[in-house]
Short mmCIF file of C-alpha atoms in Angstrom, two decimals:
data_model
loop_
_atom_site.label_atom_id
_atom_site.label_comp_id
_atom_site.label_asym_id
_atom_site.label_seq_id
_atom_site.Cartn_x
_atom_site.Cartn_y
_atom_site.Cartn_z
CA UNK A 1096 -1.52 11.15 -9.98
CA UNK A 1097 1.97 10.18 -8.63
CA UNK A 1098 4.65 9.28 -11.26
CA UNK A 1099 7.87 7.48 -10.42
CA UNK A 1100 10.92 7.58 -12.31
CA UNK A 1101 13.11 5.88 -13.56
CA UNK A 1102 11.04 2.56 -13.95
CA UNK A 1103 13.91 0.55 -13.48
CA UNK A 1104 17.46 1.56 -12.11
CA UNK A 1105 20.39 -0.82 -12.12
CA UNK A 1106 23.41 0.12 -10.17
CA UNK A 1107 26.58 -1.31 -8.83
CA UNK A 1108 27.06 -1.84 -5.17
CA UNK A 1109 28.36 1.13 -3.28
CA UNK A 1110 26.76 3.60 -5.66
CA UNK A 1111 24.06 6.23 -4.96
CA UNK A 1112 20.50 5.75 -6.08
CA UNK A 1113 18.16 8.59 -6.64
CA UNK A 1114 14.42 7.64 -7.07
CA UNK A 1115 12.09 10.47 -8.11
CA UNK A 1116 8.26 10.67 -7.27
CA UNK A 1117 6.34 13.50 -8.86
CA UNK A 1118 2.91 14.65 -7.97
CA UNK A 1119 0.51 16.30 -10.46
CA UNK A 1120 -0.55 18.65 -7.78
CA UNK A 1121 1.22 20.15 -4.94
CA UNK A 1122 0.54 18.71 -1.55
CA UNK A 1123 1.86 18.75 2.06
CA UNK A 1124 5.17 16.68 2.30
CA UNK A 1125 3.85 15.40 5.57
CA UNK A 1126 1.62 13.35 3.64
CA UNK A 1127 4.22 11.43 1.58
CA UNK A 1128 5.57 8.09 2.16
CA UNK A 1129 7.82 5.70 0.67
CA UNK A 1130 7.89 1.79 0.72
CA UNK A 1131 10.28 -1.05 -0.20
CA UNK A 1132 8.92 -4.32 -1.58
CA UNK A 1133 10.92 -7.59 -1.94
CA UNK A 1134 9.80 -10.31 -4.18
CA UNK A 1135 7.02 -12.35 -2.50
CA UNK A 1136 6.88 -9.82 0.59
CA UNK A 1137 4.36 -7.22 1.66
CA UNK A 1138 5.66 -3.67 1.17
CA UNK A 1139 7.42 -2.33 4.32
CA UNK A 1140 7.71 1.37 5.33
CA UNK A 1141 10.97 3.27 4.67
CA UNK A 1142 10.23 7.04 4.89
CA UNK A 1143 7.27 9.03 6.20
CA UNK A 1144 6.51 12.66 6.13
CA UNK A 1145 8.60 12.79 3.13
CA UNK A 1146 12.19 12.56 5.05
CA UNK A 1147 11.70 10.72 8.37
CA UNK A 1148 13.03 7.08 8.53
CA UNK A 1149 10.72 4.56 9.68
CA UNK A 1150 12.15 2.70 12.87
CA UNK A 1151 14.94 0.29 11.96
CA UNK A 1152 15.52 1.77 8.56
CA UNK A 1153 19.39 2.29 7.89
CA UNK A 1154 20.60 5.77 7.49
CA UNK A 1155 21.68 5.18 4.04
CA UNK A 1156 18.01 5.67 3.27
CA UNK A 1157 16.90 9.33 3.05
CA UNK A 1158 13.98 11.15 1.53
CA UNK A 1159 13.63 14.77 0.58
CA UNK A 1160 11.30 17.24 -1.37
CA UNK A 1161 8.34 19.31 -1.31
CA UNK A 1162 5.46 20.53 -3.31
CA UNK A 1163 5.16 18.15 -6.31
CA UNK A 1164 8.84 16.64 -6.23
CA UNK A 1165 10.04 14.10 -3.92
CA UNK A 1166 13.21 11.90 -3.78
CA UNK A 1167 14.29 8.64 -2.08
CA UNK A 1168 18.00 8.47 -1.94
CA UNK A 1169 19.98 5.39 -0.98
CA UNK A 1170 23.58 6.15 -0.32
CA UNK A 1171 25.83 3.14 -0.87
CA UNK A 1172 23.43 0.73 -2.37
CA UNK A 1173 23.70 -2.92 -1.21
CA UNK A 1174 22.71 -6.26 -2.99
CA UNK A 1175 19.79 -6.57 -0.32
CA UNK A 1176 18.41 -3.18 -1.52
CA UNK A 1177 17.23 -4.68 -4.87
CA UNK A 1178 13.45 -4.26 -4.49
CA UNK A 1179 10.51 -2.34 -5.89
CA UNK A 1180 10.01 1.05 -4.13
CA UNK A 1181 6.70 2.88 -4.16
CA UNK A 1182 5.86 6.43 -2.99
CA UNK A 1183 2.22 6.88 -1.52
CA UNK A 1184 0.29 9.94 -0.93
CA UNK A 1185 -2.31 10.33 1.82
CA UNK A 1186 -5.33 12.98 1.15
CA UNK A 1187 -7.37 14.22 -1.66
CA UNK A 1188 -9.78 12.16 -3.69
CA UNK A 1189 -9.10 9.23 -3.48
CA UNK A 1190 -7.56 9.52 -0.13
CA UNK A 1191 -4.73 7.09 -1.20
CA UNK A 1192 -2.65 7.07 -3.98
CA UNK A 1193 0.54 5.03 -5.03
CA UNK A 1194 3.09 5.59 -7.70
CA UNK A 1195 3.68 2.93 -10.16
CA UNK A 1196 6.90 1.97 -8.53
CA UNK A 1197 10.72 2.00 -9.32
CA UNK A 1198 12.69 -1.57 -9.72
CA UNK A 1199 16.05 -1.20 -8.24
CA UNK A 1200 18.41 -3.80 -9.42
CA UNK A 1201 22.00 -4.04 -7.64
CA UNK A 1202 24.32 -5.94 -9.87
CA UNK B 1070 2.04 -6.35 18.80
CA UNK B 1071 -0.11 -5.49 15.77
CA UNK B 1072 -0.80 -8.16 13.19
CA UNK B 1073 -3.19 -8.40 10.26
CA UNK B 1074 -4.09 -11.53 8.19
CA UNK B 1075 -6.04 -11.69 5.00
CA UNK B 1076 -8.26 -14.80 4.30
CA UNK B 1077 -10.36 -15.72 1.49
CA UNK B 1078 -10.64 -18.11 -1.54
CA UNK B 1079 -7.74 -18.66 -3.58
CA UNK B 1080 -9.71 -19.36 -6.69
CA UNK B 1081 -12.75 -17.66 -7.87
CA UNK B 1082 -14.72 -18.15 -11.25
CA UNK B 1083 -15.49 -14.98 -13.36
CA UNK B 1084 -18.39 -13.07 -12.64
CA UNK B 1085 -18.48 -14.46 -8.96
CA UNK B 1086 -18.41 -12.09 -5.96
CA UNK B 1087 -15.20 -12.32 -4.06
CA UNK B 1088 -15.24 -11.85 -0.26
CA UNK B 1089 -11.98 -11.13 1.50
CA UNK B 1090 -11.53 -10.79 5.32
CA UNK B 1091 -8.94 -9.08 7.29
CA UNK B 1092 -8.51 -10.21 10.77
CA UNK B 1093 -6.30 -7.90 12.75
CA UNK B 1094 -5.22 -7.72 16.55
CA UNK B 1095 -3.01 -5.34 18.54
CA UNK B 1096 -5.09 -2.28 17.87
CA UNK B 1097 -8.98 -1.40 17.72
CA UNK B 1098 -10.65 -0.02 14.69
CA UNK B 1099 -12.89 2.08 17.33
CA UNK B 1100 -9.93 4.20 18.13
CA UNK B 1101 -10.20 7.83 16.55
CA UNK B 1102 -8.07 8.09 13.46
CA UNK B 1103 -7.55 4.47 12.95
CA UNK B 1104 -8.47 2.98 9.52
CA UNK B 1105 -7.76 -0.29 7.38
CA UNK B 1106 -7.36 -0.27 3.68
CA UNK B 1107 -7.47 -3.10 1.13
CA UNK B 1108 -4.65 -2.77 -1.28
CA UNK B 1109 -3.79 -5.23 -4.41
CA UNK B 1110 -1.06 -5.95 -6.55
CA UNK B 1111 -1.73 -7.85 -9.89
CA UNK B 1112 1.33 -10.00 -11.08
CA UNK B 1113 4.26 -7.85 -12.04
CA UNK B 1114 2.39 -4.68 -11.58
CA UNK B 1115 2.20 -1.68 -9.03
CA UNK B 1116 0.22 -1.42 -5.88
CA UNK B 1117 -3.42 -0.48 -6.32
CA UNK B 1118 -5.21 0.95 -3.34
CA UNK B 1119 -8.84 -0.43 -3.29
CA UNK B 1120 -10.78 0.80 -0.27
CA UNK B 1121 -10.54 2.18 3.12
CA UNK B 1122 -13.02 2.03 6.38
CA UNK B 1123 -12.23 4.14 9.48
CA UNK B 1124 -13.05 4.20 13.05
CA UNK B 1125 -15.95 6.38 12.42
CA UNK B 1126 -17.41 3.84 9.50
CA UNK B 1127 -16.65 6.16 6.76
CA UNK B 1128 -15.70 4.43 3.75
CA UNK B 1129 -13.66 5.56 0.56
CA UNK B 1130 -13.39 3.68 -2.69
CA UNK B 1131 -10.99 3.46 -5.70
CA UNK B 1132 -12.74 5.55 -8.15
CA UNK B 1133 -12.52 3.28 -11.06
CA UNK B 1134 -13.75 0.25 -8.83
CA UNK B 1135 -16.34 1.93 -6.51
CA UNK B 1136 -19.33 0.35 -8.33
CA UNK B 1137 -17.97 -3.12 -7.59
CA UNK B 1138 -16.58 -2.65 -4.15
CA UNK B 1139 -17.97 -2.70 -0.61
CA UNK B 1140 -15.91 -2.49 2.58
CA UNK B 1141 -17.45 -3.16 6.03
CA UNK B 1142 -16.09 -3.70 9.44
CA UNK B 1143 -16.92 -5.70 12.59
CA UNK B 1144 -15.19 -4.11 15.43
CA UNK B 1145 -16.15 -6.72 18.03
CA UNK B 1146 -14.54 -9.34 15.95
CA UNK B 1147 -11.68 -7.07 14.68
CA UNK B 1148 -12.44 -7.77 11.28
CA UNK B 1149 -12.67 -5.72 7.90
CA UNK B 1150 -14.43 -7.36 4.99
CA UNK B 1151 -14.08 -6.39 1.25
CA UNK B 1152 -16.57 -7.65 -1.32
CA UNK B 1153 -15.89 -7.29 -5.07
CA UNK B 1154 -18.50 -8.12 -7.47
CA UNK B 1155 -18.38 -9.26 -11.31
CA UNK B 1156 -14.85 -10.78 -10.75
CA UNK B 1157 -12.78 -10.88 -13.91
CA UNK B 1158 -9.58 -12.61 -14.69
CA UNK B 1159 -7.86 -9.10 -14.55
CA UNK B 1160 -8.70 -9.15 -11.05
CA UNK B 1161 -6.15 -11.79 -10.35
CA UNK B 1162 -3.82 -10.26 -7.61
CA UNK B 1163 -2.39 -10.44 -4.39
CA UNK B 1164 -4.70 -8.82 -1.93
CA UNK B 1165 -3.31 -7.09 1.22
CA UNK B 1166 -4.97 -5.23 4.08
CA UNK B 1167 -2.96 -2.56 5.93
CA UNK B 1168 -3.26 -0.30 8.94
CA UNK B 1169 -3.16 3.44 8.73
CA UNK B 1170 -3.52 5.62 11.78
CA UNK B 1171 -3.73 9.35 11.07
CA UNK B 1172 -2.83 9.92 14.78
CA UNK B 1173 0.21 8.03 14.24
CA UNK B 1174 1.09 9.28 10.64
CA UNK B 1175 -0.48 9.34 7.20
CA UNK B 1176 1.22 5.99 6.07
CA UNK B 1177 0.55 2.17 6.20
CA UNK B 1178 2.81 0.89 9.28
CA UNK B 1179 1.47 -2.64 9.30
CA UNK B 1180 0.54 -5.02 6.47
CA UNK B 1181 -0.81 -8.37 6.28
CA UNK B 1182 1.24 -11.14 4.41
CA UNK B 1183 -1.46 -10.96 1.43
CA UNK B 1184 -3.58 -13.50 0.07
CA UNK B 1185 -3.21 -14.48 -3.71
CA UNK B 1186 -6.63 -14.71 -5.46
CA UNK B 1187 -6.68 -16.29 -8.95
CA UNK B 1188 -9.55 -15.71 -11.16
CA UNK B 1189 -10.24 -18.69 -13.73
CA UNK B 1190 -12.99 -20.80 -14.91
#
């Protein structure tokens, strides 16, 4: 099980966002990914291997963590960062698990 | 260029069987390590992984839905098909297919645009 917090995060432009993803069991950080989903769109990959940015992702997005605790940080949020954010684990049974998501609102 | 596209009925009656097809291009599901998953998102809710089929025809299912799901592939036609039996209004969702290649990484790098399925009588 992956538990994301907070459920909703409201920030002003320019602030830093910290999104948490906590696993019920420790696992290899190489198996942890983060996705962004904007309304009406499919999710897009942001971070893989817990800390590697996907191609084309701005460097204000960063990932960190190990074991059971992982964090997606967005430094200097912009209005376009308003979206849902999901963590995902590969491996175990079942082989794919998503967190329940964090809604980021930039006001 | 990798693309995936979901197709299927937009409206399904309760108790019927839903059949969805994912047609992809730009990669082969016979490549070792390659897999395609089905993922759904009910309105206002989180992503829910449903099923995965890999290059070796191994199949994995969401534990709570496995009795209702069947995933299959037609490598020659570059298609992955998901069937879901005993459809219920709670199955109303946008259904996505997505590629994951373990030789590339343990993540979904390409997604279809999704297809909305409404379950209603």
